PDB file of C-alpha atoms in Angstrom:
ATOM      1  CA  MET K 163       0.000   0.000   0.000  1.00 47.00           C
ATOM      2  CA  GLN K 164       2.791   2.406   0.880  1.00 49.00           C
ATOM      3  CA  GLN K 165       4.617   1.610  -2.367  1.00 50.00           C
ATOM      4  CA  TYR K 166       1.460   2.430  -4.370  1.00 49.00           C
ATOM      5  CA  ARG K 167       1.287   5.921  -2.814  1.00 51.00           C
ATOM      6  CA  VAL K 168       4.903   6.644  -3.708  1.00 48.00           C
ATOM      7  CA  GLU K 169       4.297   5.641  -7.315  1.00 50.00           C
ATOM      8  CA  LYS K 170       1.189   7.856  -7.481  1.00 50.00           C
ATOM      9  CA  LYS K 171       3.108  10.893  -6.185  1.00 51.00           C
ATOM     10  CA  SER K 172       5.877  10.369  -8.704  1.00 55.00           C
ATOM     11  CA  THR K 173       3.302  10.112 -11.470  1.00 67.00           C
ATOM     12  CA  VAL K 174       1.703  13.447 -10.508  1.00 71.00           C
ATOM     13  CA  TRP K 175       5.150  15.049 -10.360  1.00 69.00           C
ATOM     14  CA  GLN K 176       5.948  13.763 -13.833  1.00 70.00           C
ATOM     15  CA  GLU K 177       2.627  14.880 -15.260  1.00 70.00           C
ATOM     16  CA  SER K 178       3.195  18.418 -13.981  1.00 77.00           C
ATOM     17  CA  LYS K 179       6.550  18.639 -15.755  1.00 79.00           C
ATOM     18  CA  ASN K 180       5.123  20.550 -18.727  1.00 83.00           C
ATOM     19  CA  VAL K 181       3.423  23.020 -16.386  1.00 83.00           C
ATOM     20  CA  ARG K 182       6.641  23.592 -14.457  1.00 84.00           C
ATOM     21  CA  VAL K 183       8.638  24.091 -17.653  1.00 87.00           C
ATOM     22  CA  ALA K 184       6.026  26.522 -18.989  1.00 85.00           C
ATOM     23  CA  MET K 185       6.071  28.526 -15.749  1.00 88.00           C
ATOM     24  CA  LEU K 186       9.851  28.650 -15.909  1.00 90.00           C
ATOM     25  CA  TYR K 187       9.688  30.178 -19.378  1.00 90.00           C
ATOM     26  CA  LEU K 188       7.003  32.614 -18.243  1.00 90.00           C
ATOM     27  CA  LEU K 189       8.881  33.626 -15.097  1.00 91.00           C
ATOM     28  CA  PRO K 190      10.772  36.611 -16.654  1.00 92.00           C
ATOM     29  CA  SER K 191       7.514  37.992 -18.057  1.00 91.00           C
ATOM     30  CA  ILE K 192       5.697  37.434 -14.770  1.00 91.00           C
ATOM     31  CA  VAL K 193       8.439  39.291 -12.881  1.00 93.00           C
ATOM     32  CA  LEU K 194       8.423  42.226 -15.322  1.00 93.00           C
ATOM     33  CA  PHE K 195       4.632  42.459 -15.343  1.00 91.00           C
ATOM     34  CA  SER K 196       4.561  42.292 -11.554  1.00 92.00           C
ATOM     35  CA  ILE K 197       7.084  45.119 -11.187  1.00 92.00           C
ATOM     36  CA  PHE K 198       5.876  47.462 -13.926  1.00 91.00           C
ATOM     37  CA  LEU K 199       2.153  46.637 -14.176  1.00 90.00           C
ATOM     38  CA  PHE K 200       0.549  44.744 -11.297  1.00 91.00           C
ATOM     39  CA  TYR K 201       2.304  46.543  -8.433  1.00 93.00           C
ATOM     40  CA  PRO K 202       1.690  50.076  -9.823  1.00 92.00           C
ATOM     41  CA  MET K 203      -1.952  49.187 -10.449  1.00 93.00           C
ATOM     42  CA  LEU K 204      -2.469  47.860  -6.918  1.00 94.00           C
ATOM     43  CA  ARG K 205      -0.566  50.838  -5.498  1.00 93.00           C
ATOM     44  CA  THR K 206      -2.796  53.234  -7.446  1.00 93.00           C
ATOM     45  CA  ILE K 207      -5.953  51.570  -6.125  1.00 94.00           C
ATOM     46  CA  TYR K 208      -4.521  51.716  -2.601  1.00 95.00           C
ATOM     47  CA  LEU K 209      -3.649  55.434  -2.808  1.00 93.00           C
ATOM     48  CA  SER K 210      -7.081  56.306  -4.183  1.00 93.00           C
ATOM     49  CA  PHE K 211      -8.524  55.698  -0.697  1.00 94.00           C
ATOM     50  CA  PHE K 212      -6.075  58.057   1.065  1.00 93.00           C
ATOM     51  CA  LEU K 213      -5.028  61.659   1.358  1.00 91.00           C
ATOM     52  CA  THR K 214      -1.310  61.845   0.619  1.00 89.00           C
ATOM     53  CA  ASP K 215       1.571  64.161   1.382  1.00 87.00           C
ATOM     54  CA  ALA K 216       3.808  65.820  -1.215  1.00 83.00           C
ATOM     55  CA  GLN K 217       5.963  62.667  -1.488  1.00 83.00           C
ATOM     56  CA  GLY K 218       2.943  60.500  -2.347  1.00 82.00           C
ATOM     57  CA  THR K 219       2.879  58.691   0.998  1.00 85.00           C
ATOM     58  CA  ALA K 220      -0.552  57.690   2.287  1.00 87.00           C
ATOM     59  CA  ALA K 221      -1.355  59.977   5.255  1.00 87.00           C
ATOM     60  CA  LEU K 222      -5.081  59.711   6.043  1.00 90.00           C
ATOM     61  CA  PHE K 223      -7.620  57.075   5.065  1.00 92.00           C
ATOM     62  CA  VAL K 224     -10.704  58.750   3.564  1.00 92.00           C
ATOM     63  CA  GLY K 225     -12.451  55.805   1.905  1.00 89.00           C
ATOM     64  CA  LEU K 226     -14.493  56.835  -1.127  1.00 92.00           C
ATOM     65  CA  GLU K 227     -14.229  60.586  -0.518  1.00 94.00           C
ATOM     66  CA  ASN K 228     -11.669  61.032  -3.301  1.00 94.00           C
ATOM     67  CA  TYR K 229     -14.043  59.376  -5.759  1.00 95.00           C
ATOM     68  CA  LEU K 230     -17.017  61.436  -4.589  1.00 94.00           C
ATOM     69  CA  TYR K 231     -14.973  64.622  -4.808  1.00 93.00           C
ATOM     70  CA  ILE K 232     -13.806  64.145  -8.394  1.00 93.00           C
ATOM     71  CA  LEU K 233     -17.197  62.868  -9.613  1.00 92.00           C
ATOM     72  CA  GLN K 234     -18.778  66.075  -8.301  1.00 93.00           C
ATOM     73  CA  SER K 235     -15.968  68.260  -9.641  1.00 91.00           C
ATOM     74  CA  SER K 236     -16.905  70.411 -12.643  1.00 91.00           C
ATOM     75  CA  GLN K 237     -13.277  70.271 -13.784  1.00 91.00           C
ATOM     76  CA  PHE K 238     -13.348  66.464 -13.905  1.00 93.00           C
ATOM     77  CA  GLN K 239     -16.701  66.457 -15.717  1.00 93.00           C
ATOM     78  CA  LYS K 240     -15.351  68.870 -18.315  1.00 94.00           C
ATOM     79  CA  SER K 241     -12.238  66.724 -18.653  1.00 94.00           C
ATOM     80  CA  MET K 242     -14.364  63.630 -19.287  1.00 94.00           C
ATOM     81  CA  LEU K 243     -16.454  65.481 -21.875  1.00 94.00           C
ATOM     82  CA  SER K 244     -13.312  66.643 -23.685  1.00 95.00           C
ATOM     83  CA  THR K 245     -11.930  63.099 -23.587  1.00 95.00           C
ATOM     84  CA  PHE K 246     -15.075  61.570 -25.092  1.00 95.00           C
ATOM     85  CA  LEU K 247     -15.183  64.226 -27.815  1.00 95.00           C
ATOM     86  CA  PHE K 248     -11.513  63.607 -28.537  1.00 96.00           C
ATOM     87  CA  VAL K 249     -12.126  59.850 -28.879  1.00 95.00           C
ATOM     88  CA  LEU K 250     -15.109  60.557 -31.125  1.00 96.00           C
ATOM     89  CA  TYR K 251     -12.959  62.786 -33.351  1.00 95.00           C
ATOM     90  CA  THR K 252      -9.919  60.526 -33.599  1.00 96.00           C
ATOM     91  CA  VAL K 253     -11.060  56.890 -33.700  1.00 95.00           C
ATOM     92  CA  PRO K 254     -13.497  56.884 -36.666  1.00 95.00           C
ATOM     93  CA  THR K 255     -11.434  59.415 -38.640  1.00 96.00           C
ATOM     94  CA  GLY K 256      -8.136  57.609 -38.038  1.00 95.00           C
ATOM     95  CA  VAL K 257      -9.489  54.147 -38.881  1.00 95.00           C
ATOM     96  CA  ILE K 258     -11.286  55.295 -42.047  1.00 95.00           C
ATOM     97  CA  LEU K 259      -8.240  57.256 -43.259  1.00 95.00           C
ATOM     98  CA  ALA K 260      -5.876  54.334 -42.606  1.00 95.00           C
ATOM     99  CA  LEU K 261      -8.264  51.930 -44.353  1.00 94.00           C
ATOM    100  CA  PHE K 262      -8.522  54.215 -47.393  1.00 94.00           C
ATOM    101  CA  LEU K 263      -4.730  54.522 -47.651  1.00 93.00           C
ATOM    102  CA  ALA K 264      -4.258  50.766 -47.144  1.00 93.00           C
ATOM    103  CA  VAL K 265      -6.759  49.906 -49.904  1.00 91.00           C
ATOM    104  CA  LEU K 266      -5.055  52.429 -52.181  1.00 90.00           C
ATOM    105  CA  ALA K 267      -1.568  51.109 -51.407  1.00 91.00           C
ATOM    106  CA  ASN K 268      -2.691  47.519 -51.951  1.00 88.00           C
ATOM    107  CA  GLU K 269      -3.319  48.180 -55.635  1.00 85.00           C
ATOM    108  CA  LYS K 270      -0.704  46.995 -58.119  1.00 82.00           C
ATOM    109  CA  ILE K 271       0.426  50.365 -59.438  1.00 81.00           C
ATOM    110  CA  ARG K 272       3.918  51.354 -60.554  1.00 83.00           C
ATOM    111  CA  GLY K 273       5.732  53.270 -57.823  1.00 81.00           C
ATOM    112  CA  ILE K 274       3.245  52.281 -55.110  1.00 85.00           C
ATOM    113  CA  GLY K 275       6.169  51.292 -52.853  1.00 86.00           C
ATOM    114  CA  LEU K 276       7.057  54.974 -52.481  1.00 88.00           C
ATOM    115  CA  PHE K 277       3.546  55.802 -51.319  1.00 87.00           C
ATOM    116  CA  ARG K 278       3.577  52.884 -48.856  1.00 88.00           C
ATOM    117  CA  THR K 279       6.738  54.335 -47.350  1.00 88.00           C
ATOM    118  CA  LEU K 280       5.210  57.812 -47.143  1.00 88.00           C
ATOM    119  CA  PHE K 281       1.971  56.583 -45.598  1.00 88.00           C
ATOM    120  CA  SER K 282       3.804  54.620 -42.905  1.00 88.00           C
ATOM    121  CA  SER K 283       6.507  57.229 -42.223  1.00 87.00           C
ATOM    122  CA  THR K 284       4.737  58.656 -39.158  1.00 88.00           C
ATOM    123  CA  LEU K 285       5.294  55.342 -37.392  1.00 86.00           C
ATOM    124  CA  GLY K 286       8.984  56.185 -36.976  1.00 84.00           C
ATOM    125  CA  MET K 287       8.397  59.570 -35.348  1.00 88.00           C
ATOM    126  CA  SER K 288       8.079  60.173 -31.632  1.00 90.00           C
ATOM    127  CA  VAL K 289       5.124  61.975 -30.074  1.00 92.00           C
ATOM    128  CA  ALA K 290       7.383  64.872 -29.055  1.00 92.00           C
ATOM    129  CA  ALA K 291       8.847  65.380 -32.536  1.00 92.00           C
ATOM    130  CA  SER K 292       5.440  65.115 -34.197  1.00 93.00           C
ATOM    131  CA  SER K 293       3.904  67.584 -31.747  1.00 93.00           C
ATOM    132  CA  VAL K 294       6.692  70.135 -32.330  1.00 93.00           C
ATOM    133  CA  ILE K 295       6.136  69.890 -36.106  1.00 93.00           C
ATOM    134  CA  TRP K 296       2.418  70.548 -35.692  1.00 94.00           C
ATOM    135  CA  LEU K 297       3.159  73.331 -33.222  1.00 92.00           C
ATOM    136  CA  PHE K 298       4.806  75.256 -36.064  1.00 92.00           C
ATOM    137  CA  LEU K 299       2.069  74.303 -38.524  1.00 93.00           C
ATOM    138  CA  PHE K 300      -0.600  75.661 -36.159  1.00 93.00           C
ATOM    139  CA  HIS K 301       1.242  78.925 -35.438  1.00 89.00           C
ATOM    140  CA  PRO K 302      -1.314  81.759 -35.792  1.00 86.00           C
ATOM    141  CA  THR K 303       0.964  84.134 -37.771  1.00 85.00           C
ATOM    142  CA  VAL K 304       3.747  82.161 -39.493  1.00 84.00           C
ATOM    143  CA  GLY K 305       2.104  78.726 -39.597  1.00 88.00           C
ATOM    144  CA  ILE K 306       1.786  77.002 -42.963  1.00 90.00           C
ATOM    145  CA  LEU K 307      -1.900  76.191 -42.408  1.00 91.00           C
ATOM    146  CA  ASN K 308      -2.934  79.823 -42.004  1.00 90.00           C
ATOM    147  CA  SER K 309      -0.676  80.834 -44.893  1.00 90.00           C
ATOM    148  CA  PHE K 310      -2.453  78.265 -47.058  1.00 89.00           C
ATOM    149  CA  LEU K 311      -5.866  79.545 -45.981  1.00 88.00           C
ATOM    150  CA  GLY K 312      -4.737  83.086 -46.804  1.00 87.00           C
ATOM    151  CA  LEU K 313      -4.336  82.078 -50.456  1.00 87.00           C
ATOM    152  CA  PHE K 314      -8.112  81.612 -50.580  1.00 87.00           C
ATOM    153  CA  GLY K 315      -8.884  84.808 -48.714  1.00 85.00           C
ATOM    154  CA  ILE K 316      -9.674  83.017 -45.443  1.00 85.00           C
ATOM    155  CA  GLY K 317      -8.578  84.764 -42.262  1.00 85.00           C
ATOM    156  CA  SER K 318      -6.136  83.269 -39.785  1.00 86.00           C
ATOM    157  CA  ILE K 319      -7.511  80.708 -37.366  1.00 89.00           C
ATOM    158  CA  PRO K 320      -6.130  80.605 -33.791  1.00 90.00           C
ATOM    159  CA  TRP K 321      -5.851  76.831 -33.882  1.00 92.00           C
ATOM    160  CA  LEU K 322      -4.394  76.277 -30.418  1.00 93.00           C
ATOM    161  CA  LEU K 323      -5.639  79.478 -28.786  1.00 92.00           C
ATOM    162  CA  ASP K 324      -9.373  79.137 -29.394  1.00 91.00           C
ATOM    163  CA  PRO K 325     -11.323  76.603 -27.260  1.00 90.00           C
ATOM    164  CA  THR K 326     -13.449  75.800 -30.307  1.00 87.00           C
ATOM    165  CA  TRP K 327     -10.462  74.805 -32.455  1.00 94.00           C
ATOM    166  CA  ALA K 328      -7.945  73.569 -29.884  1.00 95.00           C
ATOM    167  CA  LEU K 329      -9.438  70.102 -29.360  1.00 95.00           C
ATOM    168  CA  ILE K 330      -9.902  69.644 -33.106  1.00 95.00           C
ATOM    169  CA  SER K 331      -6.253  70.603 -33.628  1.00 95.00           C
ATOM    170  CA  ILE K 332      -5.113  68.028 -31.068  1.00 96.00           C
ATOM    171  CA  ALA K 333      -7.337  65.430 -32.767  1.00 96.00           C
ATOM    172  CA  VAL K 334      -5.831  66.194 -36.194  1.00 95.00           C
ATOM    173  CA  THR K 335      -2.330  65.810 -34.773  1.00 95.00           C
ATOM    174  CA  THR K 336      -3.242  62.496 -33.131  1.00 95.00           C
ATOM    175  CA  VAL K 337      -4.827  61.084 -36.286  1.00 95.00           C
ATOM    176  CA  TRP K 338      -1.707  62.020 -38.266  1.00 95.00           C
ATOM    177  CA  MET K 339       0.572  60.345 -35.711  1.00 94.00           C
ATOM    178  CA  ASN K 340      -1.449  57.111 -35.464  1.00 92.00           C
ATOM    179  CA  THR K 341      -2.178  56.639 -39.164  1.00 93.00           C
ATOM    180  CA  GLY K 342       1.177  54.985 -39.908  1.00 93.00           C
ATOM    181  CA  PHE K 343       0.668  52.114 -37.473  1.00 94.00           C
ATOM    182  CA  SER K 344      -2.957  51.504 -38.481  1.00 94.00           C
ATOM    183  CA  PHE K 345      -2.013  51.693 -42.164  1.00 94.00           C
ATOM    184  CA  LEU K 346       0.704  49.038 -41.856  1.00 93.00           C
ATOM    185  CA  ILE K 347      -1.506  46.612 -39.934  1.00 94.00           C
ATOM    186  CA  LEU K 348      -4.413  47.024 -42.352  1.00 94.00           C
ATOM    187  CA  LEU K 349      -2.121  46.687 -45.369  1.00 93.00           C
ATOM    188  CA  GLY K 350      -0.774  43.439 -43.932  1.00 91.00           C
ATOM    189  CA  GLY K 351      -4.337  42.208 -43.464  1.00 91.00           C
ATOM    190  CA  LEU K 352      -5.233  43.089 -47.054  1.00 91.00           C
ATOM    191  CA  GLN K 353      -2.229  41.256 -48.430  1.00 90.00           C
ATOM    192  CA  ASN K 354      -3.189  38.103 -46.512  1.00 89.00           C
ATOM    193  CA  ILE K 355      -6.566  37.843 -48.264  1.00 86.00           C
ATOM    194  CA  ASP K 356      -6.630  34.948 -50.706  1.00 85.00           C
ATOM    195  CA  ARG K 357      -6.348  36.305 -54.261  1.00 85.00           C
ATOM    196  CA  HIS K 358      -8.395  33.430 -55.600  1.00 85.00           C
ATOM    197  CA  LEU K 359     -11.494  35.036 -54.063  1.00 85.00           C
ATOM    198  CA  TYR K 360     -11.000  38.128 -56.194  1.00 84.00           C
ATOM    199  CA  GLU K 361     -10.315  36.077 -59.320  1.00 85.00           C
ATOM    200  CA  SER K 362     -13.504  34.072 -58.804  1.00 86.00           C
ATOM    201  CA  ALA K 363     -15.483  37.277 -58.274  1.00 85.00           C
ATOM    202  CA  ARG K 364     -14.062  38.817 -61.475  1.00 85.00           C
ATOM    203  CA  ILE K 365     -15.014  35.724 -63.447  1.00 84.00           C
ATOM    204  CA  ASP K 366     -18.568  36.064 -62.113  1.00 81.00           C
ATOM    205  CA  GLY K 367     -18.620  39.687 -63.291  1.00 83.00           C
ATOM    206  CA  ALA K 368     -18.393  41.382 -59.875  1.00 82.00           C
ATOM    207  CA  GLY K 369     -17.377  45.044 -59.964  1.00 85.00           C
ATOM    208  CA  TYR K 370     -14.763  46.799 -57.824  1.00 82.00           C
ATOM    209  CA  PHE K 371     -17.100  48.075 -55.126  1.00 86.00           C
ATOM    210  CA  TYR K 372     -18.912  44.752 -54.910  1.00 86.00           C
ATOM    211  CA  ARG K 373     -15.560  43.024 -54.299  1.00 86.00           C
ATOM    212  CA  LEU K 374     -14.647  45.724 -51.776  1.00 86.00           C
ATOM    213  CA  PHE K 375     -17.792  45.370 -49.649  1.00 87.00           C
ATOM    214  CA  ARG K 376     -18.400  41.645 -50.146  1.00 86.00           C
ATOM    215  CA  ILE K 377     -14.846  40.279 -50.006  1.00 86.00           C
ATOM    216  CA  THR K 378     -12.297  42.827 -48.770  1.00 88.00           C
ATOM    217  CA  LEU K 379     -14.106  44.290 -45.760  1.00 88.00           C
ATOM    218  CA  PRO K 380     -15.525  40.968 -44.440  1.00 88.00           C
ATOM    219  CA  MET K 381     -12.154  39.241 -44.777  1.00 89.00           C
ATOM    220  CA  LEU K 382     -10.434  42.253 -43.196  1.00 90.00           C
ATOM    221  CA  SER K 383     -12.848  42.426 -40.253  1.00 89.00           C
ATOM    222  CA  PRO K 384     -10.524  40.671 -37.723  1.00 90.00           C
ATOM    223  CA  THR K 385      -7.778  43.190 -38.497  1.00 91.00           C
ATOM    224  CA  MET K 386     -10.264  46.059 -38.404  1.00 92.00           C
ATOM    225  CA  PHE K 387     -11.538  44.906 -35.026  1.00 91.00           C
ATOM    226  CA  PHE K 388      -7.977  44.865 -33.673  1.00 92.00           C
ATOM    227  CA  ILE K 389      -7.196  48.340 -35.037  1.00 94.00           C
ATOM    228  CA  ILE K 390     -10.415  49.850 -33.688  1.00 93.00           C
ATOM    229  CA  THR K 391      -9.778  48.366 -30.242  1.00 92.00           C
ATOM    230  CA  ILE K 392      -6.152  49.534 -30.072  1.00 93.00           C
ATOM    231  CA  THR K 393      -6.953  53.003 -31.433  1.00 94.00           C
ATOM    232  CA  PHE K 394      -9.849  53.323 -29.006  1.00 93.00           C
ATOM    233  CA  ILE K 395      -7.666  52.511 -25.982  1.00 93.00           C
ATOM    234  CA  ASN K 396      -4.771  54.705 -27.160  1.00 93.00           C
ATOM    235  CA  SER K 397      -7.096  57.687 -27.629  1.00 94.00           C
ATOM    236  CA  PHE K 398      -8.113  57.537 -23.978  1.00 94.00           C
ATOM    237  CA  GLN K 399      -4.416  57.481 -23.018  1.00 92.00           C
ATOM    238  CA  SER K 400      -3.262  60.447 -25.119  1.00 93.00           C
ATOM    239  CA  PHE K 401      -0.938  62.769 -23.238  1.00 94.00           C
ATOM    240  CA  GLY K 402       2.247  63.906 -25.028  1.00 93.00           C
ATOM    241  CA  GLN K 403       0.624  65.995 -27.757  1.00 94.00           C
ATOM    242  CA  VAL K 404      -1.618  67.716 -25.210  1.00 95.00           C
ATOM    243  CA  ASP K 405       1.325  68.558 -22.959  1.00 94.00           C
ATOM    244  CA  ILE K 406       3.392  70.033 -25.787  1.00 94.00           C
ATOM    245  CA  LEU K 407       0.718  71.819 -27.824  1.00 94.00           C
ATOM    246  CA  THR K 408      -1.781  73.246 -25.325  1.00 94.00           C
ATOM    247  CA  ARG K 409      -1.017  72.070 -21.756  1.00 92.00           C
ATOM    248  CA  GLY K 410      -4.709  71.421 -21.285  1.00 91.00           C
ATOM    249  CA  GLY K 411      -5.840  74.867 -22.415  1.00 87.00           C
ATOM    250  CA  PRO K 412      -7.264  77.143 -23.501  1.00 90.00           C
ATOM    251  CA  ALA K 413      -9.956  77.267 -20.811  1.00 89.00           C
ATOM    252  CA  GLU K 414      -9.309  73.556 -20.119  1.00 90.00           C
ATOM    253  CA  SER K 415     -10.832  72.639 -23.495  1.00 91.00           C
ATOM    254  CA  THR K 416      -8.056  70.064 -24.115  1.00 94.00           C
ATOM    255  CA  ASN K 417      -7.614  68.939 -20.522  1.00 94.00           C
ATOM    256  CA  LEU K 418      -7.971  65.235 -21.317  1.00 95.00           C
ATOM    257  CA  ILE K 419      -8.288  62.719 -18.488  1.00 94.00           C
ATOM    258  CA  VAL K 420      -4.660  61.547 -18.565  1.00 95.00           C
ATOM    259  CA  TYR K 421      -3.381  65.128 -18.542  1.00 95.00           C
ATOM    260  CA  SER K 422      -5.743  65.870 -15.641  1.00 94.00           C
ATOM    261  CA  ILE K 423      -4.226  62.925 -13.748  1.00 95.00           C
ATOM    262  CA  TYR K 424      -0.740  64.282 -14.477  1.00 94.00           C
ATOM    263  CA  GLN K 425      -1.657  67.740 -13.195  1.00 93.00           C
ATOM    264  CA  ASP K 426      -3.169  66.439  -9.962  1.00 92.00           C
ATOM    265  CA  ALA K 427      -0.263  64.089  -9.263  1.00 91.00           C
ATOM    266  CA  PHE K 428       2.847  65.991 -10.352  1.00 91.00           C
ATOM    267  CA  ILE K 429       1.799  69.652 -10.263  1.00 91.00           C
ATOM    268  CA  ASN K 430      -0.727  69.819  -7.421  1.00 89.00           C
ATOM    269  CA  TYR K 431       0.740  66.801  -5.543  1.00 90.00           C
ATOM    270  CA  GLN K 432      -2.733  65.394  -4.879  1.00 91.00           C
ATOM    271  CA  PHE K 433      -1.868  61.767  -5.468  1.00 93.00           C
ATOM    272  CA  GLY K 434      -5.070  60.517  -3.858  1.00 93.00           C
ATOM    273  CA  THR K 435      -7.439  62.242  -6.282  1.00 94.00           C
ATOM    274  CA  ALA K 436      -5.070  61.504  -9.182  1.00 94.00           C
ATOM    275  CA  SER K 437      -5.143  57.811  -8.290  1.00 94.00           C
ATOM    276  CA  ALA K 438      -8.933  57.892  -8.077  1.00 95.00           C
ATOM    277  CA  GLN K 439      -9.102  59.404 -11.569  1.00 95.00           C
ATOM    278  CA  ALA K 440      -6.737  56.712 -12.851  1.00 95.00           C
ATOM    279  CA  VAL K 441      -8.911  53.963 -11.354  1.00 95.00           C
ATOM    280  CA  ILE K 442     -12.030  55.485 -12.915  1.00 95.00           C
ATOM    281  CA  LEU K 443     -10.261  55.723 -16.279  1.00 94.00           C
ATOM    282  CA  PHE K 444      -9.178  52.069 -16.058  1.00 94.00           C
ATOM    283  CA  ALA K 445     -12.688  50.911 -15.123  1.00 94.00           C
ATOM    284  CA  MET K 446     -14.266  52.974 -17.880  1.00 93.00           C
ATOM    285  CA  VAL K 447     -11.904  51.782 -20.621  1.00 93.00           C
ATOM    286  CA  PHE K 448     -12.206  48.198 -19.370  1.00 93.00           C
ATOM    287  CA  MET K 449     -16.014  48.283 -19.466  1.00 94.00           C
ATOM    288  CA  LEU K 450     -16.151  49.961 -22.877  1.00 90.00           C
ATOM    289  CA  THR K 451     -13.675  47.413 -24.255  1.00 90.00           C
ATOM    290  CA  LEU K 452     -15.795  44.554 -22.898  1.00 91.00           C
ATOM    291  CA  ILE K 453     -18.861  46.066 -24.565  1.00 90.00           C
ATOM    292  CA  GLN K 454     -16.933  46.363 -27.796  1.00 87.00           C
ATOM    293  CA  PHE K 455     -15.911  42.699 -27.623  1.00 86.00           C
ATOM    294  CA  LYS K 456     -19.471  41.705 -26.716  1.00 85.00           C
ATOM    295  CA  PHE K 457     -21.183  43.403 -29.645  1.00 81.00           C
ATOM    296  CA  GLY K 458     -18.426  44.247 -32.124  1.00 75.00           C
ATOM    297  CA  GLU K 459     -16.883  40.788 -32.343  1.00 71.00           C
ATOM    298  CA  LYS K 460     -20.183  39.355 -33.595  1.00 70.00           C
ATOM    299  CA  LYS K 461     -19.561  41.121 -36.912  1.00 72.00           C
ATOM    300  CA  VAL K 462     -16.058  39.741 -37.260  1.00 73.00           C
ATOM    301  CA  HIS K 463     -15.629  36.969 -39.830  1.00 66.00           C
ATOM    302  CA  TYR K 464     -12.845  34.580 -38.851  1.00 64.00           C
ATOM    303  CA  GLN K 465     -11.755  32.418 -41.767  1.00 61.00           C
TER     304      GLN K 465
END
């Protein structure tokens, strides 16, 4: 009887060999994620229930008061409204523009390689460099955009100085910066579509737009779903272009949620309310992403 138990234990140990080997391979990733993701997230949740000192140390437990304070704050409400408008401006426009360029670049035209390089060139530029370029383009007196409008007799527009135009200007900059990545992913998806489908459709007499809406878009739907999800999440996390171009102004019209968190934490040293805003942002993006997977994935055609 005792011998049977020993053999059973050794069998379980042997069967778990693959699990132990897999965990060994995953150990570096688990350590990195724990240090740079899980611990900061848990620390943020912890600090959201406290008032903190200037060093970010928890000083006084206040429970949900930080959450109640920011939810009732007109500044936070305006920040959320600006963030939702910004997402509404950037996500559909960026995805449609990248899809148009990808479909165009997928055509077999002489010299199309040059255009593919141009369309994807923004991928190699940092947020800071891109924002500085657009800072000069948006300049109210010597900017190229206003000079171009002057050729048609249109007066100068204070792109970054007018609350009406500032958020639109930030959205244009963001779309320009993100188009390169979306374009490359969509172009890769287009080139993975089986060419025999198009040949069969041509034989049956299908026109270009019929092939586009009946073959290209359905077969590209998994890639489109990925791009929409990534662009959606990145829009909520936009920060660098806001910091360089407008610093949340004018009149807090571009004070997006991430920039509001930065101001509370590193300018006002209110780490408790900043952490509460970060937790709300995480919960909101998480819920919206779940909704997107729940309803959006139903329209995705996996081959």
